[in-house]
PDB file of C-alpha atoms in Angstrom:
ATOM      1  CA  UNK A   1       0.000   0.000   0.000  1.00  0.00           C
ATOM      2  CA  UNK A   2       1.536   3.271  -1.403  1.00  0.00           C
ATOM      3  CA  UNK A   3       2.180   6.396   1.225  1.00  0.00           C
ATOM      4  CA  UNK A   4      -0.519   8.377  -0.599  1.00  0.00           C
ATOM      5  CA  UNK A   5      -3.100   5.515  -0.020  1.00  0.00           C
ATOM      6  CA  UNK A   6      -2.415   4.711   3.555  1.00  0.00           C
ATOM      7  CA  UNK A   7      -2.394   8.613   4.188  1.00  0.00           C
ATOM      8  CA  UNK A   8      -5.970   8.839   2.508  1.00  0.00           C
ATOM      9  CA  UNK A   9      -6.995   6.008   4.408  1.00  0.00           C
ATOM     10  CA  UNK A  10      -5.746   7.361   7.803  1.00  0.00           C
ATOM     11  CA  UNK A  11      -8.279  10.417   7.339  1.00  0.00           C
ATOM     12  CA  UNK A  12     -11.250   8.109   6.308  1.00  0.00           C
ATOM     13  CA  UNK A  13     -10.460   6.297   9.575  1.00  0.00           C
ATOM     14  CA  UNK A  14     -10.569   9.933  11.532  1.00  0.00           C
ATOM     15  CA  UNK A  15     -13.959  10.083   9.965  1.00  0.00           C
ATOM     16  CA  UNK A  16     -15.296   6.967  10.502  1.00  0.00           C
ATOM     17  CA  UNK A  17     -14.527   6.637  14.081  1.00  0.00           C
ATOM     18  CA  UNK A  18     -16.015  10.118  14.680  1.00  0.00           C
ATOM     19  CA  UNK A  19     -19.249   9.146  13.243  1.00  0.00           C
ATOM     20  CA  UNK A  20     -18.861   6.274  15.073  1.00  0.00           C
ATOM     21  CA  UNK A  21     -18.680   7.398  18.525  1.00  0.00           C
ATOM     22  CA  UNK A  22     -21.048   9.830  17.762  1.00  0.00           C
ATOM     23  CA  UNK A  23     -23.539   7.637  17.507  1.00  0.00           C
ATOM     24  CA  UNK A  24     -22.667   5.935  20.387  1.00  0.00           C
ATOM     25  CA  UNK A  25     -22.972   9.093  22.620  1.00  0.00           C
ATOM     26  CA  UNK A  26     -26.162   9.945  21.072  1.00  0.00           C
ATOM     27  CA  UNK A  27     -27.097   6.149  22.391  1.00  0.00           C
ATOM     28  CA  UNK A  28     -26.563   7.168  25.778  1.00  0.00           C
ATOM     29  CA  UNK A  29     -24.775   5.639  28.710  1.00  0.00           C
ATOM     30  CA  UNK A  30     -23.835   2.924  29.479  1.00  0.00           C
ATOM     31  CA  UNK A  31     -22.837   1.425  25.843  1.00  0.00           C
ATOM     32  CA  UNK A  32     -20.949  -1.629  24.875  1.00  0.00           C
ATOM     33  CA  UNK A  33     -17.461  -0.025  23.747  1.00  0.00           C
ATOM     34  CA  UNK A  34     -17.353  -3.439  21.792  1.00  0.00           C
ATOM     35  CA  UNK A  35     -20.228  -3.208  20.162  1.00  0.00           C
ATOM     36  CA  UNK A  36     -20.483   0.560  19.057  1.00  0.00           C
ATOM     37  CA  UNK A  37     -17.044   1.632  18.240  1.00  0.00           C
ATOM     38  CA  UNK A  38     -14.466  -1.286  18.872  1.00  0.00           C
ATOM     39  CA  UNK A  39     -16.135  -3.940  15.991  1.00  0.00           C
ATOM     40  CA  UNK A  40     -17.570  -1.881  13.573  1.00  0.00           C
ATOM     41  CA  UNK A  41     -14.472   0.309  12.865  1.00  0.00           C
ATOM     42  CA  UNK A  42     -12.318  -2.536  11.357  1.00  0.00           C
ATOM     43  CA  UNK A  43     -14.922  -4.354   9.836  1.00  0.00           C
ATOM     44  CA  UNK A  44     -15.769  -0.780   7.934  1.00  0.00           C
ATOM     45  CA  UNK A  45     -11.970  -0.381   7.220  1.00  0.00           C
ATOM     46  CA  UNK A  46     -12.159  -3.414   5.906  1.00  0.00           C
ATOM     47  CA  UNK A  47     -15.236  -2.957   3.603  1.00  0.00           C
ATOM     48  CA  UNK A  48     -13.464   0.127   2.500  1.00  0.00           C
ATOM     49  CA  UNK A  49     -10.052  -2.104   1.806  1.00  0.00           C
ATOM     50  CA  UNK A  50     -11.997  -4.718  -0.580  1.00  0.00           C
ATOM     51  CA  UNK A  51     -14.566  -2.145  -2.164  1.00  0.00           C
ATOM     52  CA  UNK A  52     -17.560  -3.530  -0.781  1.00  0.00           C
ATOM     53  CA  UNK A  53     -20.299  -1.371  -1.948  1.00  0.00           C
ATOM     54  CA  UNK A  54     -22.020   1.137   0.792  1.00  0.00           C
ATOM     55  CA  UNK A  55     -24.993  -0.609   0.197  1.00  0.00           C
ATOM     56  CA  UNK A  56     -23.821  -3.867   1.439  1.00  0.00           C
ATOM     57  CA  UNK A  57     -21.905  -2.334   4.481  1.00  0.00           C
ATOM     58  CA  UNK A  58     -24.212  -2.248   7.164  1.00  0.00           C
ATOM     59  CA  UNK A  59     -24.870  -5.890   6.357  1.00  0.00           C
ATOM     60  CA  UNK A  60     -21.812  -7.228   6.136  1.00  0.00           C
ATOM     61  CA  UNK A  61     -20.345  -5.257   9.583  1.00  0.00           C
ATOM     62  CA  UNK A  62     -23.537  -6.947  11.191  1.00  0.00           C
ATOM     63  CA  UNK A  63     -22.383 -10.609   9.832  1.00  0.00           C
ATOM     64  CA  UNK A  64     -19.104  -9.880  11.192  1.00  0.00           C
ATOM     65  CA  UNK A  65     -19.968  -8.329  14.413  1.00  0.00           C
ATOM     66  CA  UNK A  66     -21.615 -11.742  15.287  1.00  0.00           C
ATOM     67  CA  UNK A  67     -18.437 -13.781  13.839  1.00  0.00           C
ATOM     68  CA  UNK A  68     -16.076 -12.055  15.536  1.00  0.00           C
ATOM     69  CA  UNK A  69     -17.308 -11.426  19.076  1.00  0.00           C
ATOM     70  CA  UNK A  70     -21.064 -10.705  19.071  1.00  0.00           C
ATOM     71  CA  UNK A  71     -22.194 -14.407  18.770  1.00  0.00           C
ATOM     72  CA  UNK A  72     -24.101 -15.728  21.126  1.00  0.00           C
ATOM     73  CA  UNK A  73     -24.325 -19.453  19.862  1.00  0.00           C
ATOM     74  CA  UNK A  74     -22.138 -21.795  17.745  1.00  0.00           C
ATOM     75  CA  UNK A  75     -24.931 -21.680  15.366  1.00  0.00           C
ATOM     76  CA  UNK A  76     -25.388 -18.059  14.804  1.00  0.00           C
ATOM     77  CA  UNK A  77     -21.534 -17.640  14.065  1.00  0.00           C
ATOM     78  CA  UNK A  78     -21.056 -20.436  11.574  1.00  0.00           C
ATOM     79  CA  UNK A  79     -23.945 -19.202  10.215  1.00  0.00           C
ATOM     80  CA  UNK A  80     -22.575 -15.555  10.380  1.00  0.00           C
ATOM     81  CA  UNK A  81     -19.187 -17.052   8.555  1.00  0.00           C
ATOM     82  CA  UNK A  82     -21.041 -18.943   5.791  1.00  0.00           C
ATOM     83  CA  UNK A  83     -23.081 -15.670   4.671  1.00  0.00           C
ATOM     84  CA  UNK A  84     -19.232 -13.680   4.690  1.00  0.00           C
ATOM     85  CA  UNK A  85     -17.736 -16.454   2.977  1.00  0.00           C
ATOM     86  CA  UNK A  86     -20.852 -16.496   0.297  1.00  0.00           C
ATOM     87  CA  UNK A  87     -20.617 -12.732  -0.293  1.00  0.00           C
ATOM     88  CA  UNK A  88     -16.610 -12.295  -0.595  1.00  0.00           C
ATOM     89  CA  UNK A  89     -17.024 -14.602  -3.604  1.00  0.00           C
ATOM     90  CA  UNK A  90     -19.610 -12.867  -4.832  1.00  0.00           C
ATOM     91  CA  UNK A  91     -17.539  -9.603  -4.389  1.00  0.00           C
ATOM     92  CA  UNK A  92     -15.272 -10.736  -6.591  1.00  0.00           C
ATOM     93  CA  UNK A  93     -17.166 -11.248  -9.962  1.00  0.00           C
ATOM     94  CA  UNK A  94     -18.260  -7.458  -8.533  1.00  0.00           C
ATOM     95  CA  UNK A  95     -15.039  -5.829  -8.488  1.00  0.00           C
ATOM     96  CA  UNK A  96     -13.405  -7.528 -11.843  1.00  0.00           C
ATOM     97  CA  UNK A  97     -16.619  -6.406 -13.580  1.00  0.00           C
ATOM     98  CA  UNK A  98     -16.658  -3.107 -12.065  1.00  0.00           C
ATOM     99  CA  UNK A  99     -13.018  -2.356 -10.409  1.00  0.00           C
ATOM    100  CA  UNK A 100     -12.557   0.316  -7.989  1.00  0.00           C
ATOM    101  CA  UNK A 101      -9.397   2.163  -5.892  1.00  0.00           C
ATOM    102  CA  UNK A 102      -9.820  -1.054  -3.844  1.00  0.00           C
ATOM    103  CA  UNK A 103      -7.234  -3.577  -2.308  1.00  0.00           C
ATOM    104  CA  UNK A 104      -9.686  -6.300  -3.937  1.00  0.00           C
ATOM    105  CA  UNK A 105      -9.327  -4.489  -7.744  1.00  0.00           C
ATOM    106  CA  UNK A 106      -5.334  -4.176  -7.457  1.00  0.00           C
ATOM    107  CA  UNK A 107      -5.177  -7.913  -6.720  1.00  0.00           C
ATOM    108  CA  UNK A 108      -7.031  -8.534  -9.625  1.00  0.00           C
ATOM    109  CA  UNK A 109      -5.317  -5.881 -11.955  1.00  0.00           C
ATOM    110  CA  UNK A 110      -1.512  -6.827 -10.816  1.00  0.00           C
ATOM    111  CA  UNK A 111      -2.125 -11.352 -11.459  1.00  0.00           C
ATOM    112  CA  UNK A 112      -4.857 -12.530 -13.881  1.00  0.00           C
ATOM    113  CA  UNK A 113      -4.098 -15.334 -12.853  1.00  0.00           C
ATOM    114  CA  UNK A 114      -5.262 -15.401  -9.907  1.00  0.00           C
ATOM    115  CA  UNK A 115      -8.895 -17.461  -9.275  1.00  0.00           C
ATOM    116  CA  UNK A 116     -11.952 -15.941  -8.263  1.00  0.00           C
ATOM    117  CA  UNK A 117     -11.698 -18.682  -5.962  1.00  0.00           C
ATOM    118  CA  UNK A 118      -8.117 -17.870  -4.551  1.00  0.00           C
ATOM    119  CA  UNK A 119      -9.020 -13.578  -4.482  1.00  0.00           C
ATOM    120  CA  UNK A 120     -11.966 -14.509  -2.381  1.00  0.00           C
ATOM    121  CA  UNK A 121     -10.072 -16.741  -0.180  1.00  0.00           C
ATOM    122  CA  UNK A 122      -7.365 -13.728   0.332  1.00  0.00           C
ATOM    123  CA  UNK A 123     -10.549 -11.386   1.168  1.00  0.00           C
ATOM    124  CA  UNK A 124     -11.474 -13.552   3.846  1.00  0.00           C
ATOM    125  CA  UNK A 125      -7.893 -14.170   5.367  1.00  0.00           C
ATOM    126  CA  UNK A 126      -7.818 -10.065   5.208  1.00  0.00           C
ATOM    127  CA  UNK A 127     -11.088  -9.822   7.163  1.00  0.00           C
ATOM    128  CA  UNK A 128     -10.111 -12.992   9.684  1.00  0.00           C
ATOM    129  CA  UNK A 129      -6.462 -11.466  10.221  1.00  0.00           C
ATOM    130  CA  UNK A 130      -7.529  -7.974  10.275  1.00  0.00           C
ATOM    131  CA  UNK A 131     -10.699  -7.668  12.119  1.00  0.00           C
ATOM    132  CA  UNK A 132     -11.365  -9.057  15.542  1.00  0.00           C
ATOM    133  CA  UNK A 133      -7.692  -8.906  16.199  1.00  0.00           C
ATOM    134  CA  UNK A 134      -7.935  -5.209  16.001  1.00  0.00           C
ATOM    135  CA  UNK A 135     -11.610  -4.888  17.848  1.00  0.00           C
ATOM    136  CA  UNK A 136     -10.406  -6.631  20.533  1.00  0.00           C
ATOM    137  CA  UNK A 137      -7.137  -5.339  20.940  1.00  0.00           C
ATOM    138  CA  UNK A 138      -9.012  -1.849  21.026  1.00  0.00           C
ATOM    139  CA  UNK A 139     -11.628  -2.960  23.640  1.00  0.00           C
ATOM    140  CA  UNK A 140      -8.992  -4.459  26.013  1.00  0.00           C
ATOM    141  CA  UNK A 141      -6.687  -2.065  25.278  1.00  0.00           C
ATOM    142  CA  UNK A 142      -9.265   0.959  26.407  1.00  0.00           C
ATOM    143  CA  UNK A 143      -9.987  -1.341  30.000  1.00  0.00           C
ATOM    144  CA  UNK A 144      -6.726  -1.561  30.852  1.00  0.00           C
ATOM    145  CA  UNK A 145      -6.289   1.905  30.559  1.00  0.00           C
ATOM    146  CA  UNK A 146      -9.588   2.381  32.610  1.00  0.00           C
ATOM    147  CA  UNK A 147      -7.691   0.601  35.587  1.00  0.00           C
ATOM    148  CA  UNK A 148      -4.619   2.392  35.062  1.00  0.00           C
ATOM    149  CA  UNK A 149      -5.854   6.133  35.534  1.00  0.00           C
ATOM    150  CA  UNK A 150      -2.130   7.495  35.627  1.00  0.00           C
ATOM    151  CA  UNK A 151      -1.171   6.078  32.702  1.00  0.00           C
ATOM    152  CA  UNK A 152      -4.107   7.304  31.078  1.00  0.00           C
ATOM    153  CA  UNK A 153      -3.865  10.963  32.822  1.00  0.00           C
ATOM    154  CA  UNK A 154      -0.317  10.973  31.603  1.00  0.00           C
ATOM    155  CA  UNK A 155      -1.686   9.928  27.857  1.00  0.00           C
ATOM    156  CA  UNK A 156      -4.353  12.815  27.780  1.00  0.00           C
ATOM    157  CA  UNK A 157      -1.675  15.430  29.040  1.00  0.00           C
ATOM    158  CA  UNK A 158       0.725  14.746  26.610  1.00  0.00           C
ATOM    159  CA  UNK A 159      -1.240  12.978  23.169  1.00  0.00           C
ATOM    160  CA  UNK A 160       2.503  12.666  21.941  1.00  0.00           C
ATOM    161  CA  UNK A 161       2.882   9.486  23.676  1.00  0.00           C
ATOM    162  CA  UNK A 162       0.165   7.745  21.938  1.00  0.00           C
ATOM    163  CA  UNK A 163       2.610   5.710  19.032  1.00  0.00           C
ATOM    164  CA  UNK A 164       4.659   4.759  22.250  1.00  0.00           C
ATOM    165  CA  UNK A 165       1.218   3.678  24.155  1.00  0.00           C
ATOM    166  CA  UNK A 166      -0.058   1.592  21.367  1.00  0.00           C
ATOM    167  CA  UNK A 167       3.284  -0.618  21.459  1.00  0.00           C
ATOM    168  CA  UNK A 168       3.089  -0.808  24.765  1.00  0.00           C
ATOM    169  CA  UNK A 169      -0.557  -1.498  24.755  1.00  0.00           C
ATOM    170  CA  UNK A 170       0.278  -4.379  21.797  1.00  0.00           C
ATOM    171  CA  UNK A 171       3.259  -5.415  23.945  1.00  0.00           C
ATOM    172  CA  UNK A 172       1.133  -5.742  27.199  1.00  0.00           C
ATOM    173  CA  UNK A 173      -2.334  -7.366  26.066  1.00  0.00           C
ATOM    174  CA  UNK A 174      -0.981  -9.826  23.115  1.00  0.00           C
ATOM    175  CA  UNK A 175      -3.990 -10.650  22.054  1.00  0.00           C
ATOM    176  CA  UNK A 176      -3.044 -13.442  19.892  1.00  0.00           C
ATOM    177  CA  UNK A 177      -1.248 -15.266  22.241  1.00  0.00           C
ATOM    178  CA  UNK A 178       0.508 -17.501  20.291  1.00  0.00           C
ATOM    179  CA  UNK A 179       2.494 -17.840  16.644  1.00  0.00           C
ATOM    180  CA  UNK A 180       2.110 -20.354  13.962  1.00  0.00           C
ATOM    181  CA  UNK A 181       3.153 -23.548  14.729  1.00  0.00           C
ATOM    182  CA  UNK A 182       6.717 -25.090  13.655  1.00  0.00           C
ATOM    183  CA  UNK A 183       7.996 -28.346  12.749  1.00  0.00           C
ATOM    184  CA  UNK A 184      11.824 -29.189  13.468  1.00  0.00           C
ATOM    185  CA  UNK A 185      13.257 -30.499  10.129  1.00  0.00           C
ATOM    186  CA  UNK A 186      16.270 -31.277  11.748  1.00  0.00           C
ATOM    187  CA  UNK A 187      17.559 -31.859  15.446  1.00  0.00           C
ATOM    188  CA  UNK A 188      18.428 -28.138  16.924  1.00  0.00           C
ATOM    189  CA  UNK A 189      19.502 -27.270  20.066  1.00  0.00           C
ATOM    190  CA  UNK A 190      17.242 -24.096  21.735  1.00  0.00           C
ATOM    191  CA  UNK A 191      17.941 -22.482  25.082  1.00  0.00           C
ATOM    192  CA  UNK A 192      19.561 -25.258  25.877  1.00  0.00           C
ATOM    193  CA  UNK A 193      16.914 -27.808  25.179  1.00  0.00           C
ATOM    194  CA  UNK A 194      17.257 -30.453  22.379  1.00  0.00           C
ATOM    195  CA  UNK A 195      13.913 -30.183  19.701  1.00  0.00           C
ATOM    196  CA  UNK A 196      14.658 -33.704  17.840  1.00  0.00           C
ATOM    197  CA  UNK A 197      13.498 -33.361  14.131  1.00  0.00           C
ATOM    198  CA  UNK A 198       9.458 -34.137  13.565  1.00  0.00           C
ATOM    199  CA  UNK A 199       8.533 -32.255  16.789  1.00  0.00           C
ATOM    200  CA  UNK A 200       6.377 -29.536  16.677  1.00  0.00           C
ATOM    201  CA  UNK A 201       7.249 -26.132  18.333  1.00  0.00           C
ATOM    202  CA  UNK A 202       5.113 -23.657  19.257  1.00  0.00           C
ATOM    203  CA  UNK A 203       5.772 -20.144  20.466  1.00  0.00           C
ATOM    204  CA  UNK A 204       4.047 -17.795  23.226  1.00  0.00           C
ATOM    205  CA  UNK A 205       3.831 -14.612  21.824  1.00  0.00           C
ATOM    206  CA  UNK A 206       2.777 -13.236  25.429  1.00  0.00           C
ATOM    207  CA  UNK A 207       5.203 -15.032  27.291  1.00  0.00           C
ATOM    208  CA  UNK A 208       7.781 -13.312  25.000  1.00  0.00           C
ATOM    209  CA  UNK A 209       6.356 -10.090  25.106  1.00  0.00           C
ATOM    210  CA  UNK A 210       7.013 -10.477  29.539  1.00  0.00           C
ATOM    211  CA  UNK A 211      10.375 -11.655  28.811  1.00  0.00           C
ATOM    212  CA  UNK A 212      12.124 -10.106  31.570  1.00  0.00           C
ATOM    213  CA  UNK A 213      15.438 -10.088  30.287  1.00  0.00           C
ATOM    214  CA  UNK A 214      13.874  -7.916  27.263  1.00  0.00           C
ATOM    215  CA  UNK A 215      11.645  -5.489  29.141  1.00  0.00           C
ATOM    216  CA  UNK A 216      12.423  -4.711  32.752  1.00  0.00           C
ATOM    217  CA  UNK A 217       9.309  -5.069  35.246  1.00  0.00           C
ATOM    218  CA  UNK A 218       7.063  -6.480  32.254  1.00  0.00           C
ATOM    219  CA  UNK A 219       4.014  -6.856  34.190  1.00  0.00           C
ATOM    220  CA  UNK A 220       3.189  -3.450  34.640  1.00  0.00           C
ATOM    221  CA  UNK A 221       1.666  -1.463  32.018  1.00  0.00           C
ATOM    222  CA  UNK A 222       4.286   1.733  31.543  1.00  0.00           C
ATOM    223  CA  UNK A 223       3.411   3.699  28.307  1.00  0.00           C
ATOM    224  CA  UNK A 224       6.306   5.751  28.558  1.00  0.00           C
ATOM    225  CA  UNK A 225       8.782   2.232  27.951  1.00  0.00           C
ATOM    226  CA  UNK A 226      10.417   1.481  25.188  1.00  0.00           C
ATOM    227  CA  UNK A 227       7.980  -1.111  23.543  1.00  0.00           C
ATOM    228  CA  UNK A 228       9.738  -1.788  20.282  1.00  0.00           C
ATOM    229  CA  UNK A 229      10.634  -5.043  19.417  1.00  0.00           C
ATOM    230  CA  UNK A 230       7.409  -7.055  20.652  1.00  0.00           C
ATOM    231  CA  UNK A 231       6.125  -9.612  19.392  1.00  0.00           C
ATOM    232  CA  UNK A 232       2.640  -8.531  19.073  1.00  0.00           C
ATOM    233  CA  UNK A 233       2.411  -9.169  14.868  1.00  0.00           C
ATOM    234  CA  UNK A 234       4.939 -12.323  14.582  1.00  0.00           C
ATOM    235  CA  UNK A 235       8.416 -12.224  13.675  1.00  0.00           C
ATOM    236  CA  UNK A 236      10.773 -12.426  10.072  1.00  0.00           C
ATOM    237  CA  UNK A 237       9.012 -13.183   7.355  1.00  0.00           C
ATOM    238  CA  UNK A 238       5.280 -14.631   8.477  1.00  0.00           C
ATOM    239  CA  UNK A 239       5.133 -10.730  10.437  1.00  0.00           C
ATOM    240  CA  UNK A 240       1.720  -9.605  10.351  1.00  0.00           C
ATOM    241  CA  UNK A 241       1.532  -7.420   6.501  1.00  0.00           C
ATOM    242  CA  UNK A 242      -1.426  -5.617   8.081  1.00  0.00           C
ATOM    243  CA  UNK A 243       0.978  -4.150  11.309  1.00  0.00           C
ATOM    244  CA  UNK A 244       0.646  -0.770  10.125  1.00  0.00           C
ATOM    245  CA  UNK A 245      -2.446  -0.474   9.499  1.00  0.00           C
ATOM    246  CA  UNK A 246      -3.502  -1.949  12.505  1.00  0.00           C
ATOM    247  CA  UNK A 247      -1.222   0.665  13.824  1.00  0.00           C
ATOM    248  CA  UNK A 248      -3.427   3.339  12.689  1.00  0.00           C
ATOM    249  CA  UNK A 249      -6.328   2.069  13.497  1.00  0.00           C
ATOM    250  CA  UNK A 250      -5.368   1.649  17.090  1.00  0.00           C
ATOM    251  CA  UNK A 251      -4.101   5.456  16.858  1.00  0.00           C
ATOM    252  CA  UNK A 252      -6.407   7.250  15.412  1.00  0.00           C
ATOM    253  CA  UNK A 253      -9.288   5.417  17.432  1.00  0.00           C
ATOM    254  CA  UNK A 254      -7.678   5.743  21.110  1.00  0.00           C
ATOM    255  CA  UNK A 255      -7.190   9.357  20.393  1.00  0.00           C
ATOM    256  CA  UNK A 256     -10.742  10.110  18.658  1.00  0.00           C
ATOM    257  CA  UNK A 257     -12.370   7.988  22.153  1.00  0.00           C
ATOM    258  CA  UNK A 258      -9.747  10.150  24.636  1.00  0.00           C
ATOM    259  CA  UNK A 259     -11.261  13.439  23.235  1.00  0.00           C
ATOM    260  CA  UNK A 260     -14.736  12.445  23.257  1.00  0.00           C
ATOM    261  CA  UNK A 261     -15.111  11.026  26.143  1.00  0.00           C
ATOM    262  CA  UNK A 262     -12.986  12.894  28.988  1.00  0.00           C
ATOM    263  CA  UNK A 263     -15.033  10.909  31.722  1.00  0.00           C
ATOM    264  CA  UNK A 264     -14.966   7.602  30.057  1.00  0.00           C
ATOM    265  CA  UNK A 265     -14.907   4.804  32.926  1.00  0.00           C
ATOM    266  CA  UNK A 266     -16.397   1.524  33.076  1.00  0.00           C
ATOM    267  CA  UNK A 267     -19.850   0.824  33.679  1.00  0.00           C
ATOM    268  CA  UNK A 268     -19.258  -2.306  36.216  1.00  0.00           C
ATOM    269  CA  UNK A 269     -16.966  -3.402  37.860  1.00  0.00           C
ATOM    270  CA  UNK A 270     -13.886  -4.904  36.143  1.00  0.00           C
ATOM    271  CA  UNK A 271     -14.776  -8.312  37.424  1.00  0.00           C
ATOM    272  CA  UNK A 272     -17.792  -8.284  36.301  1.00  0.00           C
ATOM    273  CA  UNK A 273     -16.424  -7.704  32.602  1.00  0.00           C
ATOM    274  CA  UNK A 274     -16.474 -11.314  30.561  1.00  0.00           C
ATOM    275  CA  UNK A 275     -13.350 -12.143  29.234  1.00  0.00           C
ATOM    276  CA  UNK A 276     -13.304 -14.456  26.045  1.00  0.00           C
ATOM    277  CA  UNK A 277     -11.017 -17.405  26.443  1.00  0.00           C
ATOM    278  CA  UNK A 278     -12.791 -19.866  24.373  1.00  0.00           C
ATOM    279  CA  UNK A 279     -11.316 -18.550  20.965  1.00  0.00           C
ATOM    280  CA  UNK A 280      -7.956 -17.768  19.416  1.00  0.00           C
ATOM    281  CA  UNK A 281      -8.012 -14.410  19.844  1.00  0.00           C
ATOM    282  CA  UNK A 282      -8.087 -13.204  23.331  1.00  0.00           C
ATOM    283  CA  UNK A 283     -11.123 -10.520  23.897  1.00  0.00           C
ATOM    284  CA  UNK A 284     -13.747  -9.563  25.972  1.00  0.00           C
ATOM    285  CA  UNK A 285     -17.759 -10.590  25.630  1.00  0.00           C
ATOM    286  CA  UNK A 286     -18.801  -7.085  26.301  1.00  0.00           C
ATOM    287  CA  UNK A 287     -17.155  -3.916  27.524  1.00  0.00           C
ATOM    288  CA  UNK A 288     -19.442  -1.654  28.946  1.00  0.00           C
ATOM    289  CA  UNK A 289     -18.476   1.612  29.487  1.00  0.00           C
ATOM    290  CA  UNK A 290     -20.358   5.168  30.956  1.00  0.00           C
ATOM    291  CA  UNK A 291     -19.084   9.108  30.587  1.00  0.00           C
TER     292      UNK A 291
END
């Protein structure tokens, strides 16, 4: 994605995420930060990634509101993934017929030989990879800063420290706890422990990202510390390609919330907050919230 682009795309995100929590305020207190603001702005960066057509936006963010954290049964989010799955491939046909300034259209204009099959299969990896990751991350994000009201006094003083609070934010949460799996192809020593070839590896991301010989005191959440280098979007060359973006997203919306809401503060008590721990993204059920 060219400079241009992503700097066009960083203002539709100011504006979306205005309109966003504009709607939530005129809503009322208490709201569900996860279901007014912390959802629907990926899902509509998304839509505005692949092209989908504004008619077919409020649609599609309601399909994957209930995939990605809104769900109340098994049944309602397969069925939720089926009707995404059935409309990215009918996006397709869409967009070569009809291409727009669209991630979806570039695809399609850079490799003709790529399937209808395979471009709709890419959409959907885009919206898995791209979408409750970021919600979630967003929601949590926004609690722990809740409980941590001199961090966050320290973050409205000075709005400079906001690139430094998202790492540390990313750093601290890890919502995708762990990396893709790995199978030894060979006997290798690590740390000091043999992996014989055949066995499979796998890597906490959050465990990494408390490493106390790479971030002093780790448990605390310190948004004036040197973040870089977590491990928040993978490592070498299976990094997340969406890291920026998500950076921007996380950004723009923690800033856009912060100035709306000066009194933001949960609506119950933290305890009383579900958690998600059934899925592979780490999250919360709800996340209500008052001003």
């Amino acid at each position: 994605m060219t400079d241009d682009r992503m700097r066009r795309l960083t203002g539709w995100i100011e504006k979306s995420a205005d309109e966003l929590l504009g709607a939530m305020e005129r809503h009322g207190a208490p709201a569900d930060l996860l279901e007014h603001f912390a959802l629907p702005l990926p899902s509509l960066v998304i839509c505005e990634l692949l092209g989908v057509p504004d008619a077919d936006r409020e649609e599609f963010q309601r399909e994957s509101a209930v995939w990605s954290g809104l769900g109340e049964t098994t049944e309602a989010v397969l069925g939720a993934f089926a009707s995404l799955s059935a409309y990215l491939h009918r996006l397709v046909p869409l967009r070569r017929a009809h291409p727009g300034d669209d991630l979806l259209s570039g695809l399609i204009a850079a490799d003709d030989a790529l399937t209808d099959e395979e471009l709709a299969s890419i959409a959907f990896l885009l919206l898995a990879a791209g979408h409750e990751t970021v919600a979630h991350q967003l929601a949590l994000g926004v609690l722990v800063l809740l409980e941590n009201p001199g961090q966050l006094a320290a973050l409205r003083a000075d709005p400079s420290l906001m690139d430094g609070a998202v790492e540390e934010l990313l750093r601290h949460l890890s919502v995708v706890h762990h990396g893709p799996t790995r199978a030894a192809l060979e006997d290798v020593e690590i740390d000091g422990r043999l992996v014989r070839a055949g066995e499979i590896v796998m890597v906490s991301l959050a465990a990494a990202n408390h490493d106390p010989e790479r971030f002093a005191d780790p448990a605390p959440l310190d948004l004036t510390r040197d973040a870089t280098g977590h491990l928040a979007f993978g490592h070498g060359a299976h990094r997340c390609l969406g890291r920026q973006l998500a950076r921007i997203e996380l950004r723009v919306a923690l800033g856009a919330l912060l100035r709306r809401f000066p009194d933001l503060r949960p609506a119950v008590p933290p305890r009383q907050i579900p958690l998600r721990h059934d899925a592979p993204v780490r999250g919360v059920r709800r996340a209500p919230v008052t001003w």
